[in-house]
PDB file of C-alpha atoms in Angstrom:
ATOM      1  CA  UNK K   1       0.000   0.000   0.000  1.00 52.00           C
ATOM      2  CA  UNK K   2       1.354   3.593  -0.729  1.00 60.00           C
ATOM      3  CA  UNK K   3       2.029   6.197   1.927  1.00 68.00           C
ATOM      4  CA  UNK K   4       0.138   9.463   0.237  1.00 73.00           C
ATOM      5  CA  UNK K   5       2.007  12.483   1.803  1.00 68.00           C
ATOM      6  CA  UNK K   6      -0.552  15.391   1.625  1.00 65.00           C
ATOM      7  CA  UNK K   7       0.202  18.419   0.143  1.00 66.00           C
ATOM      8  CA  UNK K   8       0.982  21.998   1.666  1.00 64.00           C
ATOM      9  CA  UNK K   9      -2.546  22.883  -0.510  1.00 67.00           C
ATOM     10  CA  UNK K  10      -4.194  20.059   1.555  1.00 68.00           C
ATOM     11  CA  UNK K  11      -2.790  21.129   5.123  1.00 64.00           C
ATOM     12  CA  UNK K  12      -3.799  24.655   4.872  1.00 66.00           C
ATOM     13  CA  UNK K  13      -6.681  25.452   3.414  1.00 78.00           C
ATOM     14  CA  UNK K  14      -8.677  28.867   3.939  1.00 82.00           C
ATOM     15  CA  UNK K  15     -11.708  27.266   6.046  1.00 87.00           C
ATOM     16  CA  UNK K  16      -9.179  25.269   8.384  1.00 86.00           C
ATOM     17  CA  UNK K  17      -7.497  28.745   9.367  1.00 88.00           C
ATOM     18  CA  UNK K  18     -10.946  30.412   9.769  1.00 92.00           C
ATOM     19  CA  UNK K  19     -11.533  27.356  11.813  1.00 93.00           C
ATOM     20  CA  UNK K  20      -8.254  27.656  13.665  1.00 94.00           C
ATOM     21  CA  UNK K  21      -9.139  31.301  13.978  1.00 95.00           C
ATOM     22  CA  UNK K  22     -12.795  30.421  15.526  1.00 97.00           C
ATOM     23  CA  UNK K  23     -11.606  28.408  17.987  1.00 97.00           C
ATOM     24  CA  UNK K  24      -9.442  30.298  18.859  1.00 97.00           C
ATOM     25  CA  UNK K  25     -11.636  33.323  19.598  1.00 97.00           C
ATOM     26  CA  UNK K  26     -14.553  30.698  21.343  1.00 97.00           C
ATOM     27  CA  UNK K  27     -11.931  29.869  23.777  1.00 98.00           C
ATOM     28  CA  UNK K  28     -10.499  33.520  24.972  1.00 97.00           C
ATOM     29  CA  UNK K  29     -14.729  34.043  25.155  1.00 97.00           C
ATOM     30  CA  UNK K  30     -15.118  31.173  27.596  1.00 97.00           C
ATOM     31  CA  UNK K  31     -12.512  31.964  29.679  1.00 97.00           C
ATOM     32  CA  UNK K  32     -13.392  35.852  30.208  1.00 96.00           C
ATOM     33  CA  UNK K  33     -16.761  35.070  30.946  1.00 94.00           C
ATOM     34  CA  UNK K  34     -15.791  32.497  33.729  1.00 95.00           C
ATOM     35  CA  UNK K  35     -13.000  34.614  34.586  1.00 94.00           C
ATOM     36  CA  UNK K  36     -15.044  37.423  35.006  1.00 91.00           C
ATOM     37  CA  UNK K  37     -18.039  35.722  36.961  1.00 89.00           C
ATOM     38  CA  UNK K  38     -20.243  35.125  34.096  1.00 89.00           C
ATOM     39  CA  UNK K  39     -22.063  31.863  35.140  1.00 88.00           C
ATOM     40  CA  UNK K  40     -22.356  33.608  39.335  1.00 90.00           C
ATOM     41  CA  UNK K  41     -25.296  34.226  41.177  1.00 91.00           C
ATOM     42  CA  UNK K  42     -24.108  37.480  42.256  1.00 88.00           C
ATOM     43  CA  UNK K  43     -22.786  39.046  39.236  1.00 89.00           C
ATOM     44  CA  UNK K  44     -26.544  37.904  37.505  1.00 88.00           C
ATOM     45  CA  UNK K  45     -28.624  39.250  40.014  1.00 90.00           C
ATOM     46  CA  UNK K  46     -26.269  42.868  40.302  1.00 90.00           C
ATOM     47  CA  UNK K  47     -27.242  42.818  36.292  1.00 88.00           C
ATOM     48  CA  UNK K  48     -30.563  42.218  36.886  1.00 90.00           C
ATOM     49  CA  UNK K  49     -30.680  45.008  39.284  1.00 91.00           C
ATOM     50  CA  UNK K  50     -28.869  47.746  37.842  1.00 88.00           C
ATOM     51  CA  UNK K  51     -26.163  47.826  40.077  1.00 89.00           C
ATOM     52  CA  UNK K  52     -23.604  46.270  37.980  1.00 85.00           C
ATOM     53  CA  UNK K  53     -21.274  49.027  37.018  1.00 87.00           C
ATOM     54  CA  UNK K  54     -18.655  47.572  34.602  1.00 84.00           C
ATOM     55  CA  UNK K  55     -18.978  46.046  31.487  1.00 88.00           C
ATOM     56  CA  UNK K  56     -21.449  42.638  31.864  1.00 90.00           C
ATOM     57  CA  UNK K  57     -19.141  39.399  31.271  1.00 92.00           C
ATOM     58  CA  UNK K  58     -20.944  38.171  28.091  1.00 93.00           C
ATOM     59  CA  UNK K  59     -20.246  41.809  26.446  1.00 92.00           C
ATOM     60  CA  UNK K  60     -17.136  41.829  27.387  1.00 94.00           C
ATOM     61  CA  UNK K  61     -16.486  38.479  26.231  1.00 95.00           C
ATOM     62  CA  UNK K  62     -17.811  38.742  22.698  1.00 96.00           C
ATOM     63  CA  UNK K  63     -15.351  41.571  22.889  1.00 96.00           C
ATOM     64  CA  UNK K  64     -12.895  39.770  23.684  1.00 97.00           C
ATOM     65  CA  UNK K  65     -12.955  36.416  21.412  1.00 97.00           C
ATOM     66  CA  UNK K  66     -13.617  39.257  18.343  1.00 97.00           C
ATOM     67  CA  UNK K  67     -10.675  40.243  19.134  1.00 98.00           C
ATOM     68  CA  UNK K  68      -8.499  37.484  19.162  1.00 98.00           C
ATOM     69  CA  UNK K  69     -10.813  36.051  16.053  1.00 98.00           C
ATOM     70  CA  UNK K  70      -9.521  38.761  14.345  1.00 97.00           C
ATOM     71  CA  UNK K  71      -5.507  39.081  15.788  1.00 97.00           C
ATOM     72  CA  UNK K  72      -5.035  35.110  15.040  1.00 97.00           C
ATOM     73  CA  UNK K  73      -6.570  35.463  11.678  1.00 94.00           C
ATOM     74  CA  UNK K  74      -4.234  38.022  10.820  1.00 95.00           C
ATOM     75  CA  UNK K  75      -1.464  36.367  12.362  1.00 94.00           C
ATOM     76  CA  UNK K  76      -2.386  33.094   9.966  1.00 91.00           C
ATOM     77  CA  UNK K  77      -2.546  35.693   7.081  1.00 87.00           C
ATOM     78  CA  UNK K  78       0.843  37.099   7.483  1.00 90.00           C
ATOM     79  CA  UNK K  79       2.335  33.169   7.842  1.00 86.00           C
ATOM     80  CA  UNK K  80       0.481  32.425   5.042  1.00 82.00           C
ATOM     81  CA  UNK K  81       2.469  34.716   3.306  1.00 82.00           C
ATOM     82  CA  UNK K  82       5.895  33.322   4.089  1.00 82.00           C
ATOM     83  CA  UNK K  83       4.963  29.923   1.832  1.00 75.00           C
ATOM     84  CA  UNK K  84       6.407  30.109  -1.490  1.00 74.00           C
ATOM     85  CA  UNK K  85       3.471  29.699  -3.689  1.00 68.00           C
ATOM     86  CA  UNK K  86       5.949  26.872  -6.228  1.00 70.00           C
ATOM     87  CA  UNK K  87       6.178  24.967  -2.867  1.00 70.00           C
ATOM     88  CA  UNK K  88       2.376  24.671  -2.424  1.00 67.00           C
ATOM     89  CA  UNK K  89       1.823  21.701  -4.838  1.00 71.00           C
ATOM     90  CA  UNK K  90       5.017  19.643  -4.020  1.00 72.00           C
ATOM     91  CA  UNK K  91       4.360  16.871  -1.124  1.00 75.00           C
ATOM     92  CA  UNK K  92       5.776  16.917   2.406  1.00 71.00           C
ATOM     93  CA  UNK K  93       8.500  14.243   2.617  1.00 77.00           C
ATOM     94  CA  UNK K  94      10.771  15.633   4.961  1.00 76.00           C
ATOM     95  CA  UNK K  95      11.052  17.618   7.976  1.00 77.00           C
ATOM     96  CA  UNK K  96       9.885  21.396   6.846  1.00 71.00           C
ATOM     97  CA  UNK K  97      13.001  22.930   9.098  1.00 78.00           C
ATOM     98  CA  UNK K  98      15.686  20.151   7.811  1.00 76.00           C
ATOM     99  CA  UNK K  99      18.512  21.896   6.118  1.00 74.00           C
ATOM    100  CA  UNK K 100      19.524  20.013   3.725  1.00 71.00           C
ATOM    101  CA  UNK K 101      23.784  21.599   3.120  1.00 73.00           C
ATOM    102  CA  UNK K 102      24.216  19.774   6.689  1.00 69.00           C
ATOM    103  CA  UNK K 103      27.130  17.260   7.052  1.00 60.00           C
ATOM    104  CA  UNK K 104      26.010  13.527   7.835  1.00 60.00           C
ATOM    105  CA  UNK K 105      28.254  11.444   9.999  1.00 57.00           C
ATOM    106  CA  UNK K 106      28.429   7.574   9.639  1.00 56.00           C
ATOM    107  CA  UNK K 107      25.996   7.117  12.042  1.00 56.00           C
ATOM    108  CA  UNK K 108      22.858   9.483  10.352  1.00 53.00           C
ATOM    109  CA  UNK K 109      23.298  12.531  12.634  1.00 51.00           C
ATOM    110  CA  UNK K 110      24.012  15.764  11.446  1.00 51.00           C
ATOM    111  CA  UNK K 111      27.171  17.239  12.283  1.00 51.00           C
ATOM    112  CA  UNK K 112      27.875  20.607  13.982  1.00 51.00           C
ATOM    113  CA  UNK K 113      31.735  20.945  12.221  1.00 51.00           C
ATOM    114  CA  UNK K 114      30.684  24.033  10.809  1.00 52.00           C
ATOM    115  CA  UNK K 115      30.958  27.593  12.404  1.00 52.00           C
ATOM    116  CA  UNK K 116      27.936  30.286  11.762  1.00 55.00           C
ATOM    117  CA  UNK K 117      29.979  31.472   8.777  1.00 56.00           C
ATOM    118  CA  UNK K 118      30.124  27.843   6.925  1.00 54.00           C
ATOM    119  CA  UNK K 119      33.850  27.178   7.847  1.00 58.00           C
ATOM    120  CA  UNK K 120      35.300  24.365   9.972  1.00 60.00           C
ATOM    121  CA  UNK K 121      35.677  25.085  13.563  1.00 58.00           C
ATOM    122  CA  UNK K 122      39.442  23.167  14.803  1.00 61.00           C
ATOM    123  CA  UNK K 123      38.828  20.062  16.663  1.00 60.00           C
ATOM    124  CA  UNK K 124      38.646  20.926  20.030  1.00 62.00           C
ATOM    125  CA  UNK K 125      40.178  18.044  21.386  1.00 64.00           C
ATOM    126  CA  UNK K 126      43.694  18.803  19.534  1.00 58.00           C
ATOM    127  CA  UNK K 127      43.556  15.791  17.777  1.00 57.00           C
TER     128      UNK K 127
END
């Protein structure tokens, strides 16, 4: 049986990052309306009478999730932007942050010989 590697097209398409995005946004909801007493007998009943000065907690946390809807959407955007649009139809076979000009040593690791400027570092042994 063949092993079908799915494509970058495949992994990110626009209704999985809205859906990222969603959840996202549902979640920082949730937890400012618990964190703000949303779900308490006393915070309800100071809304129901009037005396609730701030912001109520379900306002506040529609205000909230919009707002990181929004921020992680355009955070997704901007990554979006990084992939090279030739690299969106070629298949995943290898680790995305490999580099590939690495040394490999007998046993399959990659070797660290090389300084930040692509020269040999000496042996620091001596031998």
């Amino acid at each position: 049986m063949t092993d079908q590697k799915p494509t970058r097209r495949e992994i990110l398409r626009p209704l999985h990052l809205l859906g990222i995005a969603l959840a996202c946004g549902v979640f920082a909801a949730l937890v400012t309306i618990f964190s703000t007493g949303g779900f308490t007998a006393r915070v309800n009943s100071a809304i129901a009478n009037g005396t609730y000065k701030d912001l109520p907690p379900f306002t506040l946390g529609l205000v909230v999730g919009g707002i990181c809807f929004i921020v992680t959407l355009l955070v997704l955007a901007m990554l979006m932007l990084a992939v090279n649009p030739a690299d969106v139809t070629k298949t995943i076979d290898k680790p995305v942050l490999l580099d590939p000009k690495q040394k490999k040593s007998r046993g399959g690791d990659a070797v660290a010989d090389a300084g930040i400027d692509g020269t040999e570092r000496p042996d620091p042994s001596g031998a």
